[in-house]
Amino acid sequence: MDVRELDLADHCAAGPGWRCEACGEEFPCSTWRGLPLDRHLRGALLSCFTLLLGQAVRDLRGHPDGPTPPQIVRRFLWFMPLSEDEARAVALRVR
């Protein structure tokens, strides 16, 4: 899959629900999660998704049957191998 062939512009989301506008999946959707990752793309994704993460944690935490802040961190930073403790530490920093 060539990243240049993907139209990611439609696969965006915002709070409070954080669902993909194109496919309705939880954001980031399978289109984002299916990108072929190399270290350059990981760096770009880290910058972009870290900016979204704080608002996503504020919007999604505390809902009945909703994700915990560490689960939200792992969802938005799926490309990073984070332990539960690391995800919790990130969640505390971004909220």
mmCIF file of N, CA, C and O in Angstrom:
data_model
loop_
_atom_site.group_PDB
_atom_site.id
_atom_site.type_symbol
_atom_site.label_atom_id
_atom_site.label_comp_id
_atom_site.label_asym_id
_atom_site.label_seq_id
_atom_site.Cartn_x
_atom_site.Cartn_y
_atom_site.Cartn_z
ATOM 1 N N MET A 1 0.847 -1.169 0.000
ATOM 2 C CA MET A 1 0.000 0.000 0.000
ATOM 3 C C MET A 1 0.895 1.236 0.000
ATOM 4 O O MET A 1 1.799 1.355 0.797
ATOM 5 N N ASP A 2 0.620 2.146 -0.892
ATOM 6 C CA ASP A 2 1.364 3.393 -0.982
ATOM 7 C C ASP A 2 0.568 4.471 -0.256
ATOM 8 O O ASP A 2 -0.591 4.738 -0.599
ATOM 9 N N VAL A 3 1.168 5.090 0.740
ATOM 10 C CA VAL A 3 0.489 6.105 1.538
ATOM 11 C C VAL A 3 -0.008 7.236 0.653
ATOM 12 O O VAL A 3 -1.063 7.805 0.902
ATOM 13 N N ARG A 4 0.716 7.543 -0.397
ATOM 14 C CA ARG A 4 0.303 8.633 -1.281
ATOM 15 C C ARG A 4 -1.005 8.319 -1.988
ATOM 16 O O ARG A 4 -1.700 9.212 -2.426
ATOM 17 N N GLU A 5 -1.371 7.051 -2.097
ATOM 18 C CA GLU A 5 -2.607 6.669 -2.759
ATOM 19 C C GLU A 5 -3.814 6.776 -1.833
ATOM 20 O O GLU A 5 -4.948 6.758 -2.292
ATOM 21 N N LEU A 6 -3.593 6.872 -0.548
ATOM 22 C CA LEU A 6 -4.686 6.946 0.415
ATOM 23 C C LEU A 6 -5.186 8.373 0.546
ATOM 24 O O LEU A 6 -4.398 9.311 0.595
ATOM 25 N N ASP A 7 -6.488 8.525 0.621
ATOM 26 C CA ASP A 7 -7.065 9.830 0.889
ATOM 27 C C ASP A 7 -7.459 9.864 2.357
ATOM 28 O O ASP A 7 -8.554 9.443 2.731
ATOM 29 N N LEU A 8 -6.553 10.325 3.183
ATOM 30 C CA LEU A 8 -6.780 10.352 4.622
ATOM 31 C C LEU A 8 -7.586 11.564 5.059
ATOM 32 O O LEU A 8 -8.034 11.619 6.200
ATOM 33 N N ALA A 9 -7.796 12.520 4.157
ATOM 34 C CA ALA A 9 -8.499 13.747 4.532
ATOM 35 C C ALA A 9 -9.902 13.474 5.045
ATOM 36 O O ALA A 9 -10.386 14.167 5.939
ATOM 37 N N ASP A 10 -10.574 12.480 4.498
ATOM 38 C CA ASP A 10 -11.931 12.161 4.950
ATOM 39 C C ASP A 10 -11.932 11.356 6.239
ATOM 40 O O ASP A 10 -12.946 11.275 6.917
ATOM 41 N N HIS A 11 -10.819 10.742 6.569
ATOM 42 C CA HIS A 11 -10.718 9.898 7.758
ATOM 43 C C HIS A 11 -10.219 10.735 8.933
ATOM 44 O O HIS A 11 -9.111 10.562 9.419
ATOM 45 N N CYS A 12 -11.073 11.661 9.354
ATOM 46 C CA CYS A 12 -10.729 12.548 10.457
ATOM 47 C C CYS A 12 -11.845 12.491 11.494
ATOM 48 O O CYS A 12 -12.918 11.954 11.230
ATOM 49 N N ALA A 13 -11.589 13.034 12.642
ATOM 50 C CA ALA A 13 -12.573 13.030 13.715
ATOM 51 C C ALA A 13 -12.256 14.129 14.702
ATOM 52 O O ALA A 13 -11.162 14.685 14.701
ATOM 53 N N ALA A 14 -13.222 14.399 15.533
ATOM 54 C CA ALA A 14 -13.047 15.352 16.615
ATOM 55 C C ALA A 14 -14.004 14.960 17.734
ATOM 56 O O ALA A 14 -14.842 14.081 17.560
ATOM 57 N N GLY A 15 -13.831 15.644 18.852
ATOM 58 C CA GLY A 15 -14.682 15.357 19.995
ATOM 59 C C GLY A 15 -16.096 15.836 19.765
ATOM 60 O O GLY A 15 -16.361 16.544 18.820
ATOM 61 N N PRO A 16 -16.995 15.419 20.565
ATOM 62 C CA PRO A 16 -16.752 14.623 21.745
ATOM 63 C C PRO A 16 -16.736 13.120 21.498
ATOM 64 O O PRO A 16 -16.285 12.363 22.347
ATOM 65 N N GLY A 17 -17.198 12.662 20.329
ATOM 66 C CA GLY A 17 -17.329 11.225 20.113
ATOM 67 C C GLY A 17 -16.116 10.529 19.545
ATOM 68 O O GLY A 17 -15.956 9.329 19.694
ATOM 69 N N TRP A 18 -15.249 11.251 18.844
ATOM 70 C CA TRP A 18 -14.029 10.706 18.256
ATOM 71 C C TRP A 18 -14.298 9.454 17.417
ATOM 72 O O TRP A 18 -13.750 8.392 17.649
ATOM 73 N N ARG A 19 -15.199 9.637 16.419
ATOM 74 C CA ARG A 19 -15.486 8.589 15.446
ATOM 75 C C ARG A 19 -15.084 9.129 14.082
ATOM 76 O O ARG A 19 -15.244 10.316 13.791
ATOM 77 N N CYS A 20 -14.568 8.266 13.237
ATOM 78 C CA CYS A 20 -14.124 8.659 11.901
ATOM 79 C C CYS A 20 -15.313 9.160 11.084
ATOM 80 O O CYS A 20 -16.362 8.515 11.033
ATOM 81 N N GLU A 21 -15.140 10.301 10.449
ATOM 82 C CA GLU A 21 -16.212 10.878 9.648
ATOM 83 C C GLU A 21 -16.475 10.087 8.373
ATOM 84 O O GLU A 21 -17.571 10.124 7.840
ATOM 85 N N ALA A 22 -15.491 9.347 7.888
ATOM 86 C CA ALA A 22 -15.652 8.596 6.649
ATOM 87 C C ALA A 22 -16.282 7.227 6.874
ATOM 88 O O ALA A 22 -17.163 6.812 6.124
ATOM 89 N N CYS A 23 -15.838 6.514 7.888
ATOM 90 C CA CYS A 23 -16.283 5.124 8.049
ATOM 91 C C CYS A 23 -17.026 4.860 9.360
ATOM 92 O O CYS A 23 -17.580 3.780 9.544
ATOM 93 N N GLY A 24 -17.051 5.814 10.273
ATOM 94 C CA GLY A 24 -17.795 5.662 11.516
ATOM 95 C C GLY A 24 -17.103 4.853 12.592
ATOM 96 O O GLY A 24 -17.634 4.691 13.686
ATOM 97 N N GLU A 25 -15.914 4.335 12.314
ATOM 98 C CA GLU A 25 -15.173 3.567 13.319
ATOM 99 C C GLU A 25 -14.619 4.510 14.384
ATOM 100 O O GLU A 25 -14.524 5.711 14.179
ATOM 101 N N GLU A 26 -14.217 3.919 15.513
ATOM 102 C CA GLU A 26 -13.492 4.707 16.508
ATOM 103 C C GLU A 26 -12.249 5.279 15.837
ATOM 104 O O GLU A 26 -11.573 4.603 15.079
ATOM 105 N N PHE A 27 -11.984 6.553 16.117
ATOM 106 C CA PHE A 27 -10.804 7.197 15.547
ATOM 107 C C PHE A 27 -9.623 6.980 16.479
ATOM 108 O O PHE A 27 -9.786 7.079 17.692
ATOM 109 N N PRO A 28 -8.460 6.699 15.949
ATOM 110 C CA PRO A 28 -8.102 6.515 14.553
ATOM 111 C C PRO A 28 -8.620 5.177 14.012
ATOM 112 O O PRO A 28 -8.488 4.143 14.660
ATOM 113 N N CYS A 29 -9.210 5.266 12.833
ATOM 114 C CA CYS A 29 -9.877 4.118 12.226
ATOM 115 C C CYS A 29 -8.875 3.142 11.611
ATOM 116 O O CYS A 29 -7.668 3.368 11.612
ATOM 117 N N SER A 30 -9.406 2.063 11.070
ATOM 118 C CA SER A 30 -8.543 1.031 10.490
ATOM 119 C C SER A 30 -7.745 1.544 9.301
ATOM 120 O O SER A 30 -6.680 1.008 8.990
ATOM 121 N N THR A 31 -8.224 2.583 8.633
ATOM 122 C CA THR A 31 -7.439 3.171 7.538
ATOM 123 C C THR A 31 -6.143 3.743 8.083
ATOM 124 O O THR A 31 -5.071 3.520 7.518
ATOM 125 N N TRP A 32 -6.221 4.472 9.180
ATOM 126 C CA TRP A 32 -5.007 5.005 9.818
ATOM 127 C C TRP A 32 -4.153 3.884 10.387
ATOM 128 O O TRP A 32 -2.943 3.856 10.188
ATOM 129 N N ARG A 33 -4.787 2.956 11.102
ATOM 130 C CA ARG A 33 -4.030 1.884 11.756
ATOM 131 C C ARG A 33 -3.404 0.924 10.753
ATOM 132 O O ARG A 33 -2.454 0.214 11.085
ATOM 133 N N GLY A 34 -3.910 0.920 9.525
ATOM 134 C CA GLY A 34 -3.378 0.036 8.500
ATOM 135 C C GLY A 34 -2.238 0.629 7.686
ATOM 136 O O GLY A 34 -1.731 -0.019 6.770
ATOM 137 N N LEU A 35 -1.822 1.847 8.013
ATOM 138 C CA LEU A 35 -0.717 2.461 7.275
ATOM 139 C C LEU A 35 0.567 1.664 7.454
ATOM 140 O O LEU A 35 0.862 1.202 8.561
ATOM 141 N N PRO A 36 1.329 1.517 6.381
ATOM 142 C CA PRO A 36 2.633 0.860 6.520
ATOM 143 C C PRO A 36 3.598 1.809 7.236
ATOM 144 O O PRO A 36 3.900 2.883 6.740
ATOM 145 N N LEU A 37 4.038 1.422 8.403
ATOM 146 C CA LEU A 37 4.817 2.325 9.243
ATOM 147 C C LEU A 37 6.314 2.132 9.072
ATOM 148 O O LEU A 37 6.808 1.013 9.041
ATOM 149 N N ASP A 38 7.009 3.235 8.968
ATOM 150 C CA ASP A 38 8.465 3.256 9.072
ATOM 151 C C ASP A 38 8.796 4.337 10.098
ATOM 152 O O ASP A 38 7.899 4.983 10.638
ATOM 153 N N ARG A 39 10.042 4.544 10.400
ATOM 154 C CA ARG A 39 10.380 5.480 11.477
ATOM 155 C C ARG A 39 9.980 6.921 11.147
ATOM 156 O O ARG A 39 9.620 7.688 12.041
ATOM 157 N N HIS A 40 9.994 7.289 9.860
ATOM 158 C CA HIS A 40 9.602 8.651 9.482
ATOM 159 C C HIS A 40 8.107 8.871 9.703
ATOM 160 O O HIS A 40 7.692 9.898 10.242
ATOM 161 N N LEU A 41 7.306 7.904 9.276
ATOM 162 C CA LEU A 41 5.863 8.028 9.461
ATOM 163 C C LEU A 41 5.507 7.958 10.942
ATOM 164 O O LEU A 41 4.641 8.695 11.407
ATOM 165 N N ARG A 42 6.179 7.119 11.708
ATOM 166 C CA ARG A 42 5.931 7.060 13.155
ATOM 167 C C ARG A 42 6.174 8.425 13.792
ATOM 168 O O ARG A 42 5.404 8.872 14.636
ATOM 169 N N GLY A 43 7.240 9.087 13.393
ATOM 170 C CA GLY A 43 7.549 10.418 13.937
ATOM 171 C C GLY A 43 6.472 11.433 13.588
ATOM 172 O O GLY A 43 6.057 12.223 14.436
ATOM 173 N N ALA A 44 6.001 11.395 12.346
ATOM 174 C CA ALA A 44 4.936 12.313 11.938
ATOM 175 C C ALA A 44 3.638 12.009 12.681
ATOM 176 O O ALA A 44 2.949 12.921 13.142
ATOM 177 N N LEU A 45 3.313 10.721 12.798
ATOM 178 C CA LEU A 45 2.093 10.336 13.511
ATOM 179 C C LEU A 45 2.174 10.716 14.986
ATOM 180 O O LEU A 45 1.187 11.161 15.575
ATOM 181 N N LEU A 46 3.333 10.546 15.583
ATOM 182 C CA LEU A 46 3.502 10.898 16.992
ATOM 183 C C LEU A 46 3.206 12.378 17.205
ATOM 184 O O LEU A 46 2.468 12.743 18.126
ATOM 185 N N SER A 47 3.727 13.225 16.335
ATOM 186 C CA SER A 47 3.473 14.663 16.448
ATOM 187 C C SER A 47 1.993 14.983 16.293
ATOM 188 O O SER A 47 1.418 15.713 17.101
ATOM 189 N N CYS A 48 1.376 14.435 15.266
ATOM 190 C CA CYS A 48 -0.037 14.744 14.971
ATOM 191 C C CYS A 48 -0.979 14.193 16.031
ATOM 192 O O CYS A 48 -1.852 14.909 16.527
ATOM 193 N N PHE A 49 -0.829 12.933 16.364
ATOM 194 C CA PHE A 49 -1.779 12.307 17.269
ATOM 195 C C PHE A 49 -1.576 12.735 18.715
ATOM 196 O O PHE A 49 -2.516 12.705 19.509
ATOM 197 N N THR A 50 -0.388 13.180 19.076
ATOM 198 C CA THR A 50 -0.176 13.721 20.414
ATOM 199 C C THR A 50 -0.962 15.021 20.581
ATOM 200 O O THR A 50 -1.508 15.292 21.653
ATOM 201 N N LEU A 51 -1.069 15.797 19.519
ATOM 202 C CA LEU A 51 -1.857 17.030 19.584
ATOM 203 C C LEU A 51 -3.338 16.734 19.823
ATOM 204 O O LEU A 51 -4.026 17.488 20.504
ATOM 205 N N LEU A 52 -3.840 15.651 19.270
ATOM 206 C CA LEU A 52 -5.243 15.277 19.436
ATOM 207 C C LEU A 52 -5.512 14.580 20.764
ATOM 208 O O LEU A 52 -6.635 14.613 21.274
ATOM 209 N N LEU A 53 -4.514 13.969 21.306
ATOM 210 C CA LEU A 53 -4.670 13.083 22.453
ATOM 211 C C LEU A 53 -5.247 13.764 23.685
ATOM 212 O O LEU A 53 -6.145 13.233 24.337
ATOM 213 N N GLY A 54 -4.765 14.929 24.032
ATOM 214 C CA GLY A 54 -5.255 15.607 25.222
ATOM 215 C C GLY A 54 -6.748 15.874 25.162
ATOM 216 O O GLY A 54 -7.480 15.608 26.123
ATOM 217 N N GLN A 55 -7.213 16.378 24.027
ATOM 218 C CA GLN A 55 -8.645 16.645 23.888
ATOM 219 C C GLN A 55 -9.445 15.347 23.893
ATOM 220 O O GLN A 55 -10.519 15.273 24.480
ATOM 221 N N ALA A 56 -8.910 14.315 23.257
ATOM 222 C CA ALA A 56 -9.608 13.023 23.239
ATOM 223 C C ALA A 56 -9.748 12.460 24.652
ATOM 224 O O ALA A 56 -10.818 11.964 25.016
ATOM 225 N N VAL A 57 -8.710 12.558 25.463
ATOM 226 C CA VAL A 57 -8.786 12.078 26.842
ATOM 227 C C VAL A 57 -9.847 12.866 27.605
ATOM 228 O O VAL A 57 -10.685 12.294 28.302
ATOM 229 N N ARG A 58 -9.855 14.181 27.442
ATOM 230 C CA ARG A 58 -10.850 15.002 28.140
ATOM 231 C C ARG A 58 -12.274 14.677 27.675
ATOM 232 O O ARG A 58 -13.204 14.651 28.477
ATOM 233 N N ASP A 59 -12.449 14.429 26.386
ATOM 234 C CA ASP A 59 -13.783 14.142 25.847
ATOM 235 C C ASP A 59 -14.294 12.747 26.189
ATOM 236 O O ASP A 59 -15.483 12.561 26.414
ATOM 237 N N LEU A 60 -13.423 11.749 26.183
ATOM 238 C CA LEU A 60 -13.861 10.359 26.266
ATOM 239 C C LEU A 60 -13.838 9.759 27.670
ATOM 240 O O LEU A 60 -14.554 8.794 27.936
ATOM 241 N N ARG A 61 -13.022 10.291 28.557
ATOM 242 C CA ARG A 61 -12.900 9.673 29.886
ATOM 243 C C ARG A 61 -14.173 9.868 30.694
ATOM 244 O O ARG A 61 -14.905 10.832 30.529
ATOM 245 N N GLY A 62 -14.411 8.932 31.566
ATOM 246 C CA GLY A 62 -15.500 9.069 32.511
ATOM 247 C C GLY A 62 -16.881 8.712 31.993
ATOM 248 O O GLY A 62 -17.851 8.833 32.723
ATOM 249 N N HIS A 63 -17.007 8.290 30.758
ATOM 250 C CA HIS A 63 -18.312 7.869 30.248
ATOM 251 C C HIS A 63 -18.597 6.444 30.711
ATOM 252 O O HIS A 63 -17.687 5.614 30.732
ATOM 253 N N PRO A 64 -19.849 6.159 31.057
ATOM 254 C CA PRO A 64 -20.175 4.784 31.435
ATOM 255 C C PRO A 64 -19.795 3.819 30.310
ATOM 256 O O PRO A 64 -20.088 4.083 29.149
ATOM 257 N N ASP A 65 -19.119 2.763 30.646
ATOM 258 C CA ASP A 65 -18.648 1.766 29.683
ATOM 259 C C ASP A 65 -17.679 2.346 28.654
ATOM 260 O O ASP A 65 -17.438 1.732 27.617
ATOM 261 N N GLY A 66 -17.164 3.528 28.920
ATOM 262 C CA GLY A 66 -16.214 4.147 28.004
ATOM 263 C C GLY A 66 -14.788 3.748 28.329
ATOM 264 O O GLY A 66 -14.521 3.089 29.336
ATOM 265 N N PRO A 67 -13.859 4.170 27.484
ATOM 266 C CA PRO A 67 -12.457 3.814 27.709
ATOM 267 C C PRO A 67 -11.845 4.605 28.856
ATOM 268 O O PRO A 67 -12.250 5.725 29.145
ATOM 269 N N THR A 68 -10.860 4.003 29.484
ATOM 270 C CA THR A 68 -10.088 4.696 30.513
ATOM 271 C C THR A 68 -9.047 5.576 29.817
ATOM 272 O O THR A 68 -8.727 5.353 28.637
ATOM 273 N N PRO A 69 -8.500 6.557 30.502
ATOM 274 C CA PRO A 69 -7.454 7.372 29.877
ATOM 275 C C PRO A 69 -6.285 6.551 29.302
ATOM 276 O O PRO A 69 -5.864 6.817 28.171
ATOM 277 N N PRO A 70 -5.760 5.531 30.021
ATOM 278 C CA PRO A 70 -4.690 4.740 29.389
ATOM 279 C C PRO A 70 -5.161 4.011 28.127
ATOM 280 O O PRO A 70 -4.396 3.888 27.165
ATOM 281 N N GLN A 71 -6.396 3.559 28.092
ATOM 282 C CA GLN A 71 -6.918 2.918 26.882
ATOM 283 C C GLN A 71 -6.996 3.922 25.732
ATOM 284 O O GLN A 71 -6.724 3.579 24.580
ATOM 285 N N ILE A 72 -7.362 5.149 26.036
ATOM 286 C CA ILE A 72 -7.424 6.192 25.010
ATOM 287 C C ILE A 72 -6.030 6.471 24.468
ATOM 288 O O ILE A 72 -5.830 6.595 23.256
ATOM 289 N N VAL A 73 -5.055 6.557 25.358
ATOM 290 C CA VAL A 73 -3.666 6.780 24.925
ATOM 291 C C VAL A 73 -3.222 5.651 23.999
ATOM 292 O O VAL A 73 -2.673 5.908 22.918
ATOM 293 N N ARG A 74 -3.457 4.422 24.383
ATOM 294 C CA ARG A 74 -3.038 3.287 23.551
ATOM 295 C C ARG A 74 -3.791 3.271 22.230
ATOM 296 O O ARG A 74 -3.248 2.867 21.205
ATOM 297 N N ARG A 75 -5.038 3.714 22.224
ATOM 298 C CA ARG A 75 -5.823 3.793 20.986
ATOM 299 C C ARG A 75 -5.227 4.830 20.036
ATOM 300 O O ARG A 75 -5.060 4.568 18.853
ATOM 301 N N PHE A 76 -4.900 6.011 20.536
ATOM 302 C CA PHE A 76 -4.393 7.085 19.688
ATOM 303 C C PHE A 76 -2.915 6.914 19.331
ATOM 304 O O PHE A 76 -2.466 7.467 18.335
ATOM 305 N N LEU A 77 -2.191 6.185 20.141
ATOM 306 C CA LEU A 77 -0.766 5.946 19.865
ATOM 307 C C LEU A 77 -0.538 4.452 19.614
ATOM 308 O O LEU A 77 0.415 3.868 20.111
ATOM 309 N N TRP A 78 -1.408 3.862 18.812
ATOM 310 C CA TRP A 78 -1.368 2.429 18.522
ATOM 311 C C TRP A 78 -0.030 1.971 17.973
ATOM 312 O O TRP A 78 0.344 0.817 18.121
ATOM 313 N N PHE A 79 0.706 2.854 17.357
ATOM 314 C CA PHE A 79 1.968 2.523 16.699
ATOM 315 C C PHE A 79 3.153 2.547 17.663
ATOM 316 O O PHE A 79 4.283 2.269 17.263
ATOM 317 N N MET A 80 2.881 2.864 18.927
ATOM 318 C CA MET A 80 3.924 2.893 19.948
ATOM 319 C C MET A 80 3.707 1.718 20.903
ATOM 320 O O MET A 80 2.591 1.526 21.383
ATOM 321 N N PRO A 81 4.749 0.960 21.198
ATOM 322 C CA PRO A 81 4.589 -0.161 22.137
ATOM 323 C C PRO A 81 4.577 0.341 23.580
ATOM 324 O O PRO A 81 5.613 0.416 24.236
ATOM 325 N N LEU A 82 3.397 0.728 24.064
ATOM 326 C CA LEU A 82 3.279 1.290 25.406
ATOM 327 C C LEU A 82 2.718 0.262 26.374
ATOM 328 O O LEU A 82 1.703 -0.374 26.100
ATOM 329 N N SER A 83 3.361 0.151 27.524
ATOM 330 C CA SER A 83 2.813 -0.691 28.587
ATOM 331 C C SER A 83 1.649 0.063 29.230
ATOM 332 O O SER A 83 1.453 1.266 29.001
ATOM 333 N N GLU A 84 0.916 -0.616 30.079
ATOM 334 C CA GLU A 84 -0.193 0.021 30.793
ATOM 335 C C GLU A 84 0.316 1.172 31.662
ATOM 336 O O GLU A 84 -0.294 2.243 31.698
ATOM 337 N N ASP A 85 1.433 0.975 32.334
ATOM 338 C CA ASP A 85 2.001 2.035 33.181
ATOM 339 C C ASP A 85 2.447 3.231 32.347
ATOM 340 O O ASP A 85 2.245 4.386 32.746
ATOM 341 N N GLU A 86 3.057 2.978 31.200
ATOM 342 C CA GLU A 86 3.481 4.073 30.323
ATOM 343 C C GLU A 86 2.276 4.832 29.785
ATOM 344 O O GLU A 86 2.279 6.070 29.742
ATOM 345 N N ALA A 87 1.239 4.111 29.380
ATOM 346 C CA ALA A 87 0.030 4.761 28.878
ATOM 347 C C ALA A 87 -0.631 5.598 29.965
ATOM 348 O O ALA A 87 -1.119 6.708 29.714
ATOM 349 N N ARG A 88 -0.630 5.099 31.203
ATOM 350 C CA ARG A 88 -1.188 5.855 32.326
ATOM 351 C C ARG A 88 -0.389 7.137 32.556
ATOM 352 O O ARG A 88 -0.954 8.203 32.784
ATOM 353 N N ALA A 89 0.931 7.044 32.488
ATOM 354 C CA ALA A 89 1.774 8.221 32.686
ATOM 355 C C ALA A 89 1.530 9.261 31.591
ATOM 356 O O ALA A 89 1.453 10.461 31.876
ATOM 357 N N VAL A 90 1.385 8.823 30.362
ATOM 358 C CA VAL A 90 1.087 9.751 29.258
ATOM 359 C C VAL A 90 -0.269 10.398 29.496
ATOM 360 O O VAL A 90 -0.428 11.615 29.333
ATOM 361 N N ALA A 91 -1.265 9.615 29.861
ATOM 362 C CA ALA A 91 -2.613 10.149 30.105
ATOM 363 C C ALA A 91 -2.597 11.225 31.188
ATOM 364 O O ALA A 91 -3.270 12.247 31.062
ATOM 365 N N LEU A 92 -1.818 11.015 32.231
ATOM 366 C CA LEU A 92 -1.725 12.014 33.296
ATOM 367 C C LEU A 92 -1.086 13.312 32.811
ATOM 368 O O LEU A 92 -1.433 14.395 33.267
ATOM 369 N N ARG A 93 -0.181 13.209 31.872
ATOM 370 C CA ARG A 93 0.515 14.393 31.364
ATOM 371 C C ARG A 93 -0.338 15.189 30.395
ATOM 372 O O ARG A 93 -0.196 16.406 30.306
ATOM 373 N N VAL A 94 -1.208 14.538 29.640
ATOM 374 C CA VAL A 94 -1.943 15.256 28.583
ATOM 375 C C VAL A 94 -3.298 15.787 29.007
ATOM 376 O O VAL A 94 -3.867 16.617 28.335
ATOM 377 N N ARG A 95 -3.817 15.332 30.126
ATOM 378 C CA ARG A 95 -5.173 15.792 30.465
ATOM 379 C C ARG A 95 -5.221 17.118 31.088
ATOM 380 O O ARG A 95 -4.704 17.986 31.281
#
